[in-house]
Amino acid sequence: MAYNLKQELSKPERLAGGHRMCAGCGAPIAVRGVTRAVKEGDKLVVGCATGCLEVSTFMYPYTSWKDSFIHNAFENAGATMSGVEAAYNALKRKGKIKGEYKFIAFGGDGGTYDIGFQSLSGAMERGHDMVYVCYDNGAYMNTGIQRSSATPKFADTTTTPSGKVSTGKSQGRKDLTQIIANHHIPYVAQTTFFRNFKDLHEKSEKAIYKKGAAFLNILAPCPRGWRYPTEDIMEMCKLAVDTCFWPLYEVEDGKWKLNYIPKKKLPIADFLKPQGRFKHLFTPDNEHLIEEYQKEIDQRWEDLLVLCGEKSL
Amino acid sequence: MSIRERLSGNEAIAFAMKQINPDVVAAFPITPSTEIPQYFSQYVADGQVDTEFVPVESEHSAISACVGSQAAGARTMTATSSCGLALMHEILYIAASNRLPITIAAINRALSGPININADHSDTMGSRDSGWIQIYSENNQEAYDNFIQALKIVEHKDVQLPAMVCQDGFITSHAVENIELIEDAKVKEFVGEYNPECYLLNEKQPMSVGPYDTPSYYLEHKRQQAEGMKNAKIVALEVAKEFEKISGRKYGLFEAYKLEDAEAAIVIINSTAGTAKDAVDKMRNEGKKVGLLKIRLFRPFPAEEIAEALKHVKVLAAMDKTESFSSQGGPLGAEIKAALYHEEKSPKIVNYIYGLGGRDVKVEDISSVYEDLYEILATGVTGETYRYLSVRNQEGK
């Protein structure tokens, strides 16, 4: 059946409203986008790393999760879900469970790129039948906007503040999607909230229903950390995609595929300009930094075009 | 008929695990516990168990997977030692607070640094306040028996807490001894099926595990956890009674050895108790009224019962195979002193640190402790209460 956003949105939500996430936060949008792809009859166990999403959706004695949910610690969502999946296999084999269960872990970039990196890598390498979803908002937002290895270059965070002798974070982003793709698991994809959410939906569906380990990296803007008007989230995501800051692509059974090539690739400044965290770049002495940034974006895009067979070396 | 065998402590634990046939084992190798997941993987490879074995990439992930698995409704266990247990530290507290009855075979080994692979109790003593039940074992037989009993204690509805069953690295984990094993069917019947009330994979009732807990509730949750730990003492005795029926072997909260009329006694944990019993026998032959108390349950700490067993003793040495760097002794010393504080005629108590990093402890070493105790008895002067046994280049006494 052809994808229809309106129809998808009419499905019962698996994450109840009334949770405590900030208005305009990308994380619950990512959660709903992914879990909408779980078939209505299928059961789900959700795992979650410590972070905004966890502390705001399961504050004792209330839970926003209609499915079973487990939070263990910050750095071990991958291993925790490995255990849940192993338990399912054992109990299913013994005939103690009849229905079909799916397993999805959510972590922010802190819990995924950084402190939970080993746990994630182990879970993916062992090939547990689960999906690990990173909602990447590019910093440790829960503790108050500290840099992570997903924080974009030059971003002003509370541990990489711009100042008289600093222009924000001096390192570029770690490319986690490609790192996980190099685990050679059945499915890896990068997506965000784009147009009618078809890209996110289809990738979630594949990730959930393809047997084995799958990884989704979802750019999920944080209006507090990025400092843009809350209502502009869709515009921010569009700019991230059209500037090639956040290309939409997937790696299915080892085949790399670019899902979207902008008709007109926009300059990176278009993505940086509306965000307060890059404000210091837009002064006359710092123009060269934006040029430097553009070069890095271009290089990474060119490399990805080659990986996806859109261009030969 | 029980089965007579010759097994190392690690083999005995692996064999108990095979008989229990758990749903999930997640483990990472570390000396000296490595053999347990090795033997167990072979059982999996040969189809002798139905277990899902998760060969994780670290001990941190081992215990994290155990938390996920046990919360999902599966009977789950692992094995570790030393730095492996230390790497698990954060998650030990989470497992206990989630009331997940996971079982760890803990093969005691010194913590780094400096790195050392031999036995002392710094690893499990480092997790004594994590909310795990701790059961200590003198030899292979006890390790096997305690492991089987542990399962029944942890899963009891009044307890629902995880446990570590401890034994000394190499000294018992690798030394082969005679052992009496219980028949498979009897073990299976003894441990029964694991049927938790609430679990993630309950198709009728989903659940959320691991909430953010505010000051409005956290204190009560900890109090409930403490109640579970208190109950573990009673349950451990009930389980021991049942276990005696299938094994003929008697277990209590601790073992009192020639303690009844003792005037000088030591309190000790794990394999050195065996050495110490030899020292006791020797000195008894010389007419000296010496005895010992061997700890079995350290968490919960059966303080009242221990005080009752020791209150008549005139002078006492608590033997710690670990340092706590409090500058006044080790954790066992602190517990023993606290337990006896309310006794009107409390014994004089000294605390020895001994055998760190696997330093051999001989019968003569233990005898020297008793001699020290007799000197206190004769002079009435306790002297330094924080002592080191058989240490070089230091007065120590």
XYZ file of C-alpha atoms in Angstrom:
710
model
C 0.000 0.000 0.000
C 1.287 3.415 -0.926
C 2.525 5.559 1.945
C -0.031 8.059 3.198
C 0.941 10.376 6.055
C -2.626 11.148 7.057
C -3.424 7.479 7.335
C -0.255 6.808 9.296
C -1.064 9.594 11.730
C -4.496 8.136 12.389
C -2.930 4.993 13.887
C -2.973 4.684 17.686
C 0.164 6.218 19.199
C 2.536 3.949 21.090
C 4.011 6.904 23.005
C 1.242 8.603 24.972
C 0.928 12.362 25.158
C 1.474 14.203 28.424
C 5.155 13.346 28.669
C 7.545 16.019 29.848
C 9.674 16.647 26.744
C 10.123 20.322 25.686
C 7.758 21.766 23.102
C 9.256 21.290 19.656
C 11.721 18.574 20.748
C 12.795 16.234 17.958
C 13.089 13.106 20.129
C 9.389 12.205 20.539
C 8.842 12.996 16.856
C 11.536 10.432 16.080
C 9.996 7.900 18.494
C 6.536 8.270 17.002
C 7.900 8.228 13.469
C 9.731 4.967 14.081
C 7.084 3.188 16.148
C 4.352 4.010 13.604
C 6.111 1.500 11.371
C 5.451 -1.341 13.840
C 2.436 -3.315 12.639
C -0.578 -2.810 14.844
C -0.788 -6.421 16.070
C 2.916 -6.727 16.811
C 4.224 -6.324 20.304
C 7.175 -4.177 21.132
C 9.796 -3.796 23.825
C 11.414 -0.372 23.827
C 14.807 0.192 25.419
C 16.174 3.591 26.235
C 19.507 5.058 27.243
C 19.496 7.630 30.029
C 18.788 11.041 28.534
C 16.026 13.578 27.943
C 13.743 10.968 26.395
C 14.034 8.552 29.296
C 13.704 10.957 32.198
C 10.790 12.763 30.561
C 8.708 9.769 29.518
C 9.011 7.489 32.546
C 8.929 9.436 35.769
C 7.663 7.208 38.569
C 4.755 6.425 38.914
C 3.848 7.479 35.354
C 4.929 5.989 32.064
C 4.181 7.288 28.570
C 5.033 3.920 27.053
C 2.109 1.740 26.066
C 4.486 -1.091 25.176
C 6.946 -2.702 27.550
C 9.851 -0.380 28.220
C 13.240 -0.725 29.879
C 15.759 1.880 30.900
C 18.957 0.544 32.421
C 21.751 3.153 32.343
C 23.280 5.796 30.081
C 25.862 3.658 28.304
C 24.216 0.282 27.843
C 21.003 0.418 25.793
C 22.623 -1.845 23.176
C 23.638 -4.520 25.687
C 20.384 -4.257 27.607
C 18.320 -4.890 24.492
C 20.700 -7.745 23.569
C 19.606 -9.343 26.833
C 15.911 -8.715 26.193
C 16.200 -10.209 22.715
C 18.126 -13.226 24.038
C 15.410 -13.746 26.661
C 12.752 -13.616 23.922
C 14.570 -16.261 21.883
C 14.908 -18.521 24.909
C 11.302 -18.128 26.099
C 9.893 -18.409 22.574
C 11.793 -21.657 22.074
C 10.349 -23.005 25.311
C 6.858 -22.088 24.122
C 6.382 -19.552 26.893
C 5.695 -16.725 24.410
C 3.283 -16.991 21.487
C 3.190 -13.550 19.841
C 5.699 -11.658 17.702
C 7.850 -9.130 19.490
C 10.007 -6.377 18.036
C 12.871 -4.678 19.875
C 13.797 -1.036 19.487
C 16.387 0.863 21.511
C 16.511 4.665 21.555
C 19.480 6.741 22.585
C 20.581 10.316 22.093
C 23.952 11.060 20.512
C 25.570 11.053 23.967
C 24.313 7.541 24.743
C 25.060 6.349 21.225
C 28.104 8.043 19.667
C 29.976 8.396 22.947
C 29.357 6.660 26.271
C 27.252 3.849 24.759
C 29.403 3.348 21.656
C 31.002 0.068 22.766
C 27.698 -1.380 23.929
C 26.081 -0.448 20.599
C 28.965 -1.830 18.546
C 28.834 -5.118 20.464
C 25.080 -5.490 20.023
C 25.292 -4.763 16.292
C 28.257 -7.100 15.730
C 26.496 -9.961 17.542
C 23.558 -9.459 15.215
C 20.686 -9.319 17.688
C 17.348 -8.950 15.905
C 16.759 -5.388 17.036
C 16.807 -1.803 15.850
C 18.990 0.776 17.525
C 17.730 4.302 16.878
C 19.890 7.303 17.614
C 18.044 10.582 17.942
C 20.961 12.824 17.150
C 20.546 16.360 18.409
C 24.251 17.029 18.367
C 25.099 17.544 22.042
C 24.438 16.304 25.567
C 21.193 18.233 25.862
C 19.905 16.541 29.030
C 22.802 17.806 31.135
C 22.700 21.243 29.549
C 24.161 21.329 26.017
C 27.693 19.955 26.354
C 29.620 18.902 23.264
C 29.503 15.328 21.985
C 31.350 13.638 19.134
C 28.185 14.323 17.105
C 28.340 18.066 17.738
C 29.000 19.890 14.463
C 32.224 21.804 14.012
C 32.298 25.316 15.471
C 29.134 24.843 17.489
C 28.996 26.871 20.678
C 28.187 24.461 23.519
C 28.644 24.801 27.264
C 31.898 22.825 27.101
C 33.067 24.290 23.788
C 31.960 27.878 24.286
C 32.971 30.462 21.739
C 35.055 33.162 23.338
C 37.835 35.637 22.749
C 40.226 32.884 21.712
C 37.734 30.132 20.811
C 35.451 29.652 17.825
C 33.444 26.825 19.411
C 34.041 23.104 18.899
C 37.282 22.662 17.001
C 36.641 19.101 15.756
C 34.320 17.831 13.044
C 31.543 15.265 13.574
C 32.149 11.574 13.995
C 30.362 9.761 11.162
C 28.554 7.129 13.203
C 26.216 5.988 10.424
C 29.193 4.954 8.303
C 30.931 3.360 11.288
C 27.894 1.183 11.963
C 27.528 0.466 8.231
C 31.034 -0.928 8.440
C 29.796 -3.473 10.962
C 28.251 -5.079 7.853
C 24.853 -5.583 9.452
C 21.728 -6.062 7.292
C 20.403 -2.507 7.485
C 21.738 0.952 8.331
C 20.107 4.246 7.415
C 20.328 7.941 8.037
C 17.175 10.035 7.981
C 15.359 12.977 9.512
C 11.942 14.672 9.510
C 11.637 15.467 5.839
C 8.589 16.449 3.830
C 5.799 13.910 4.537
C 7.979 11.586 6.696
C 7.996 8.929 3.989
C 11.779 8.522 4.174
C 11.682 8.022 7.960
C 8.713 5.672 7.760
C 10.070 3.418 5.066
C 13.477 3.203 6.670
C 11.910 2.370 10.038
C 9.803 -0.342 8.457
C 12.832 -1.918 6.818
C 14.903 -1.635 9.997
C 12.187 -3.228 12.122
C 11.165 -6.034 9.793
C 14.506 -6.958 8.302
C 15.924 -9.875 10.271
C 19.045 -9.069 12.269
C 20.612 -5.936 13.657
C 19.632 -2.557 12.213
C 20.678 0.979 12.980
C 18.849 4.240 12.268
C 20.469 7.605 12.745
C 17.840 10.329 12.908
C 18.748 13.995 13.011
C 16.379 15.288 15.696
C 16.841 19.009 16.283
C 16.812 20.480 19.785
C 15.512 24.053 19.746
C 17.123 24.797 23.117
C 20.566 23.588 22.134
C 20.542 24.815 18.545
C 18.836 28.072 19.406
C 16.282 28.476 16.621
C 12.546 29.239 16.919
C 10.712 26.099 18.125
C 8.206 26.110 15.272
C 10.960 25.938 12.618
C 11.936 22.289 13.185
C 10.843 21.089 9.725
C 12.700 23.978 8.106
C 15.858 23.123 10.083
C 15.699 19.509 8.935
C 15.130 20.555 5.331
C 18.157 22.848 5.445
C 20.272 20.065 6.974
C 19.339 17.829 4.043
C 19.532 20.431 1.262
C 22.953 21.682 2.387
C 24.137 18.045 2.503
C 24.964 18.452 6.191
C 22.706 15.429 6.782
C 22.390 13.313 3.630
C 19.544 10.799 3.454
C 20.955 7.383 2.616
C 20.769 3.719 3.498
C 22.986 0.660 3.384
C 20.931 -2.466 2.808
C 22.732 -5.807 2.701
C 25.942 -3.981 1.915
C 24.464 -1.874 -0.885
C 24.841 1.867 -0.349
C 22.001 3.999 -1.685
C 21.508 7.739 -1.635
C 17.805 8.415 -1.154
C 17.816 12.100 -1.993
C 20.043 14.397 -4.026
C 19.135 18.077 -3.685
C 18.328 19.698 -7.023
C 20.204 22.706 -5.790
C 22.774 22.025 -3.086
C 22.499 24.967 -0.683
C 25.525 26.558 0.977
C 26.194 25.353 4.539
C 25.784 28.931 5.765
C 22.031 28.561 5.113
C 21.888 25.801 7.732
C 24.192 27.560 10.198
C 22.725 31.055 10.014
C 19.350 30.468 11.726
C 21.012 28.733 14.689
C 22.219 30.702 17.689
C 24.973 28.156 18.366
C 26.772 29.322 15.185
C 26.151 33.046 15.664
C 29.845 33.763 16.282
C 30.710 32.523 12.787
C 28.794 35.358 11.165
C 31.191 38.151 11.993
C 33.515 39.667 9.382
C 36.694 38.022 10.821
C 35.205 34.560 10.836
C 34.115 34.227 7.209
C 37.041 31.890 6.550
C 35.585 29.450 9.087
C 32.409 29.120 7.053
C 34.547 28.514 3.957
C 36.484 25.853 5.875
C 33.181 24.302 6.970
C 31.899 24.287 3.371
C 35.015 22.408 2.245
C 34.470 19.708 4.842
C 30.788 19.329 3.890
C 31.707 19.135 0.191
C 34.384 16.532 0.800
C 32.097 14.311 2.864
C 29.309 14.642 0.273
C 31.658 13.734 -2.574
C 32.875 10.679 -0.643
C 29.289 9.600 -0.014
C 28.386 10.016 -3.700
C 31.177 7.601 -4.528
C 30.130 5.115 -1.825
C 26.566 5.201 -3.153
C 27.646 4.709 -6.741
C 26.433 8.132 -7.841
C 29.910 9.087 -8.895
C 33.076 7.202 -9.690
C 36.482 8.084 -8.324
C 22.063 -41.672 44.493
C 24.333 -38.670 44.504
C 27.260 -38.630 42.095
C 30.841 -38.771 43.368
C 33.167 -36.731 41.181
C 36.429 -34.834 41.161
C 35.946 -31.270 39.971
C 37.542 -27.855 40.241
C 35.463 -25.013 41.686
C 34.885 -23.583 38.208
C 33.832 -26.973 36.867
C 31.489 -27.403 39.803
C 29.803 -24.060 39.086
C 29.548 -24.769 35.353
C 28.052 -28.159 36.186
C 25.490 -26.579 38.514
C 24.606 -24.129 35.742
C 24.116 -27.019 33.329
C 21.798 -28.743 35.777
C 19.828 -25.532 36.349
C 19.624 -24.972 32.563
C 19.028 -21.193 32.742
C 17.314 -19.238 29.952
C 20.172 -16.809 29.351
C 23.865 -16.614 30.228
C 25.770 -13.485 29.190
C 29.456 -13.462 30.042
C 32.896 -12.087 29.270
C 36.122 -13.898 30.140
C 38.363 -12.817 33.003
C 40.874 -14.872 34.972
C 40.142 -16.882 37.090
C 36.419 -17.190 36.239
C 36.954 -17.653 32.469
C 36.511 -21.402 32.586
C 32.884 -21.095 33.668
C 31.600 -19.492 30.420
C 34.023 -21.745 28.497
C 32.618 -24.955 29.929
C 29.124 -23.560 29.612
C 29.533 -22.633 25.933
C 30.515 -26.223 25.295
C 27.257 -27.383 26.921
C 25.444 -24.965 24.584
C 27.440 -26.173 21.580
C 26.635 -29.793 22.403
C 22.939 -29.112 22.922
C 23.072 -30.145 26.588
C 21.274 -26.959 27.671
C 18.551 -24.791 26.092
C 20.253 -21.568 27.125
C 20.833 -18.500 24.955
C 24.509 -17.718 25.478
C 25.383 -14.064 24.781
C 29.140 -13.642 24.313
C 29.258 -9.934 25.118
C 32.154 -7.541 24.537
C 32.744 -6.606 28.197
C 31.597 -7.357 31.724
C 29.696 -4.093 31.671
C 27.666 -5.440 28.793
C 27.432 -8.867 30.481
C 25.594 -7.480 33.476
C 23.646 -5.010 31.303
C 22.402 -7.879 29.133
C 21.589 -9.837 32.307
C 19.443 -6.937 33.517
C 17.592 -6.822 30.181
C 17.154 -10.564 30.091
C 16.003 -11.066 33.675
C 13.621 -8.084 33.369
C 12.254 -9.689 30.212
C 11.296 -12.737 32.285
C 14.230 -15.083 31.742
C 16.291 -16.846 34.402
C 19.723 -15.322 33.888
C 23.240 -15.790 35.214
C 26.861 -14.850 34.619
C 30.333 -15.325 36.068
C 33.130 -12.867 36.715
C 36.101 -11.835 38.834
C 38.012 -8.810 40.001
C 38.086 -5.936 37.480
C 35.163 -7.553 35.685
C 33.014 -7.149 38.765
C 34.353 -3.626 39.221
C 33.369 -2.789 35.640
C 29.866 -4.028 36.450
C 29.676 -1.850 39.540
C 27.162 0.762 38.339
C 24.823 -1.867 36.945
C 24.969 -4.034 40.083
C 23.004 -1.340 41.893
C 20.490 -1.112 39.034
C 19.969 -4.885 38.978
C 19.309 -4.898 42.716
C 17.016 -1.873 42.735
C 14.995 -3.369 39.878
C 14.622 -6.463 42.093
C 16.066 -8.740 39.437
C 17.145 -12.150 40.799
C 20.282 -12.532 38.670
C 22.992 -14.914 39.918
C 26.721 -14.228 39.529
C 29.388 -16.837 40.138
C 32.037 -14.516 41.581
C 35.512 -16.006 41.603
C 37.390 -13.802 44.041
C 40.514 -12.099 42.733
C 42.443 -9.009 43.763
C 41.546 -5.724 42.119
C 44.086 -3.746 40.117
C 46.387 -2.020 40.710
C 48.919 -3.253 40.549
C 47.361 -5.882 38.360
C 47.285 -9.260 40.107
C 45.356 -12.370 39.162
C 45.272 -14.171 42.504
C 42.731 -14.460 45.225
C 41.672 -11.827 47.659
C 38.277 -10.376 48.454
C 38.733 -6.786 47.294
C 36.419 -7.392 44.312
C 33.274 -8.663 46.027
C 33.892 -6.586 49.162
C 33.907 -3.584 46.827
C 30.325 -4.418 45.880
C 29.108 -5.274 49.361
C 26.805 -2.243 49.496
C 25.345 -2.691 45.999
C 22.248 -4.530 47.212
C 23.380 -8.010 46.173
C 23.127 -11.003 48.445
C 26.634 -12.368 49.036
C 27.271 -16.018 49.841
C 30.847 -17.194 50.434
C 32.188 -20.710 49.943
C 35.119 -22.498 51.568
C 35.581 -25.192 48.940
C 34.249 -26.651 45.680
C 31.466 -28.531 47.392
C 30.204 -25.401 49.085
C 30.499 -23.385 45.883
C 28.335 -25.944 44.079
C 25.815 -26.242 46.907
C 25.632 -22.486 47.462
C 25.094 -21.772 43.777
C 22.090 -24.085 43.607
C 20.657 -22.695 46.833
C 21.250 -19.102 45.723
C 18.817 -19.476 42.865
C 16.031 -20.420 45.208
C 16.843 -17.597 47.591
C 16.976 -14.843 44.957
C 13.764 -15.840 43.209
C 11.754 -16.120 46.444
C 8.857 -13.642 46.347
C 9.914 -12.090 49.660
C 13.456 -11.486 48.383
C 13.678 -10.823 44.628
C 17.255 -9.620 44.792
C 20.363 -10.720 42.906
C 23.126 -12.776 44.493
C 26.814 -13.394 44.043
C 28.149 -16.765 45.079
C 31.800 -16.281 45.927
C 34.804 -18.579 46.114
C 38.570 -17.994 46.071
C 40.242 -17.694 42.679
C 42.670 -20.530 41.849
C 42.688 -21.850 45.440
C 39.264 -23.405 44.920
C 38.314 -22.317 41.372
C 41.159 -24.289 39.811
C 42.019 -26.900 42.417
C 40.384 -30.262 41.774
C 38.778 -31.853 44.803
C 36.365 -34.648 45.536
C 32.792 -33.471 45.270
C 29.349 -34.967 45.692
C 26.961 -33.838 42.982
C 23.192 -34.057 43.150
C 21.280 -35.859 40.401
C 20.017 -33.639 37.554
C 16.358 -34.357 38.190
C 16.647 -33.489 41.868
C 18.372 -30.175 41.083
C 15.736 -29.350 38.480
C 12.954 -30.101 40.885
C 14.667 -28.131 43.647
C 15.093 -24.930 41.611
C 11.763 -25.324 39.778
C 10.505 -23.116 36.936
C 11.088 -19.383 36.997
C 7.681 -17.732 36.758
C 7.969 -14.041 37.635
C 4.888 -11.987 38.412
C 5.810 -8.969 36.249
C 8.143 -9.020 33.260
C 8.668 -7.216 29.951
C 7.583 -10.115 27.731
C 4.309 -10.705 29.552
C 1.903 -10.731 26.618
C -1.065 -9.840 28.801
C 0.463 -6.942 30.683
C 3.270 -4.726 29.389
C 5.474 -3.051 31.995
C 7.989 -0.240 32.259
C 11.256 -0.928 34.087
C 13.864 1.546 35.361
C 12.017 4.829 36.021
C 13.327 8.226 36.874
C 12.509 8.289 40.576
C 12.029 11.587 42.370
C 12.673 12.368 46.054
C 8.948 11.736 46.638
C 9.404 7.980 46.152
C 13.102 7.046 46.120
C 13.411 6.658 49.886
C 10.459 4.245 50.116
C 11.817 2.233 47.195
C 15.161 1.842 48.957
C 13.388 0.887 52.161
C 11.483 -1.852 50.316
C 14.747 -3.088 48.863
C 16.236 -3.242 52.354
C 13.229 -5.298 53.503
C 13.937 -7.786 50.719
C 17.495 -8.072 51.976
C 16.320 -8.632 55.552
C 14.002 -11.368 54.327
C 16.888 -13.062 52.520
C 18.298 -14.196 55.873
C 15.125 -16.083 56.785
C 14.708 -17.453 53.269
C 18.334 -18.632 53.161
C 17.670 -20.791 56.218
C 14.445 -22.202 54.766
C 16.229 -23.017 51.521
C 19.102 -24.625 53.434
C 16.610 -26.935 55.168
C 15.108 -27.985 51.857
C 18.562 -28.427 50.421
C 19.548 -30.719 53.266
C 16.693 -33.010 52.259
C 18.099 -33.559 48.771
C 21.798 -33.464 49.642
C 22.187 -34.508 53.247
C 24.408 -31.461 53.722
C 23.616 -28.881 56.375
C 24.002 -25.124 55.844
C 23.399 -22.195 58.152
C 24.051 -18.466 58.054
C 27.662 -19.246 59.024
C 29.663 -22.208 60.236
C 30.793 -22.378 63.843
C 33.833 -24.627 64.251
C 34.756 -25.712 67.764
C 33.380 -22.403 68.910
C 31.092 -23.457 71.744
C 33.693 -23.365 74.529
C 36.318 -21.288 72.707
C 38.080 -18.479 74.564
C 40.023 -17.299 71.490
C 38.418 -17.314 68.051
C 38.826 -15.993 64.556
C 36.196 -14.997 62.010
C 37.187 -15.764 58.450
C 35.825 -15.998 54.898
C 36.255 -18.537 52.058
C 39.109 -21.010 51.504
C 41.400 -19.868 54.328
C 38.784 -21.266 56.703
C 40.024 -24.708 55.685
C 43.584 -23.822 56.636
C 42.351 -22.217 59.834
C 40.434 -25.349 60.859
C 43.729 -27.249 60.705
C 45.286 -24.649 62.967
C 42.338 -24.960 65.348
C 42.663 -28.770 65.461
C 46.374 -28.538 66.161
C 45.927 -26.073 68.980
C 43.003 -27.986 70.428
C 45.370 -30.984 70.617
C 47.659 -28.780 72.663
C 44.738 -28.102 74.970
C 44.022 -24.582 73.826
C 40.369 -23.578 73.636
C 40.301 -22.052 70.166
C 37.554 -21.948 67.578
C 36.468 -20.213 64.419
C 33.434 -18.757 62.749
C 33.281 -18.959 58.975
C 31.079 -16.438 57.227
C 28.605 -17.835 54.704
C 26.122 -14.982 54.302
C 27.900 -11.623 54.307
C 24.958 -9.775 52.756
C 22.618 -9.696 54.521
C 24.952 -9.739 57.518
C 23.442 -11.984 60.206
C 24.691 -9.746 63.028
C 22.429 -10.973 65.829
C 23.176 -14.632 65.213
C 26.897 -13.971 64.893
C 26.912 -11.950 68.118
C 25.108 -14.793 69.866
C 27.704 -17.265 68.621
C 30.673 -15.103 69.622
C 29.617 -13.298 72.770
C 31.193 -15.822 75.132
C 34.594 -15.613 73.430
C 37.198 -13.592 75.331
C 39.350 -12.453 72.460
C 38.627 -12.409 68.779
C 40.377 -11.761 65.456
C 38.410 -10.698 62.381
C 40.346 -11.744 59.290
C 40.001 -9.537 56.212
C 41.439 -10.697 52.879
C 41.021 -7.142 51.617
C 41.981 -3.605 52.560
C 39.380 -0.916 52.966
C 41.909 1.878 53.564
C 39.880 3.193 56.442
C 43.115 3.053 58.492
C 41.342 0.942 61.084
C 40.805 -2.396 59.394
C 38.700 -4.156 56.794
C 34.977 -4.599 56.142
C 34.618 -7.849 58.087
C 36.302 -6.215 61.078
C 33.843 -3.338 60.952
C 30.829 -5.662 60.742
C 32.023 -7.908 63.558
C 32.725 -4.972 65.852
C 29.309 -3.483 65.076
C 27.598 -6.826 65.688
C 29.187 -7.224 69.131
C 28.916 -3.605 70.247
C 25.670 -4.166 72.155
C 26.917 -7.233 74.029
C 27.522 -6.467 77.670
C 30.725 -8.476 77.747
C 31.963 -8.067 74.216
C 35.217 -9.870 73.384
C 38.381 -7.889 72.784
C 38.614 -7.600 69.002
C 41.558 -7.201 66.662
C 41.390 -7.060 62.879
C 43.975 -8.630 60.562
C 44.525 -7.891 56.914
C 45.947 -11.036 55.305
C 46.600 -12.830 52.035
C 46.203 -9.863 49.699
C 46.872 -10.566 46.029
C 46.997 -14.301 46.653
C 49.763 -14.290 49.298
C 49.831 -17.815 50.637
C 48.508 -18.305 54.142
C 49.773 -21.361 55.960
C 48.587 -23.153 59.078
C 51.480 -21.558 61.002
C 50.311 -18.086 59.964
C 46.874 -18.720 61.401
C 48.406 -20.318 64.493
C 50.405 -17.131 65.014
C 47.126 -15.212 65.082
C 45.814 -17.456 67.849
C 49.099 -16.997 69.720
C 48.665 -13.234 69.441
C 45.165 -13.621 70.832
C 46.496 -15.601 73.783
C 48.998 -12.861 74.464
C 46.146 -10.357 74.651
C 44.358 -12.761 76.956
C 47.404 -13.128 79.200
C 48.359 -9.449 79.375
C 44.909 -7.912 79.146
C 46.393 -5.415 76.669
C 44.756 -5.375 73.238
C 47.368 -3.149 71.596
C 47.084 -2.227 67.943
C 43.714 -3.436 66.619
C 44.536 -2.926 62.920
C 47.176 -5.501 62.019
C 48.783 -7.085 58.983
C 49.495 -10.831 58.976
C 52.876 -12.099 57.685
C 53.864 -8.884 55.953
C 57.539 -8.124 55.238
C 59.473 -5.010 56.241
C 56.915 -3.760 58.652
C 56.211 -4.313 62.294
C 52.597 -5.016 61.472
C 51.657 -6.235 64.899
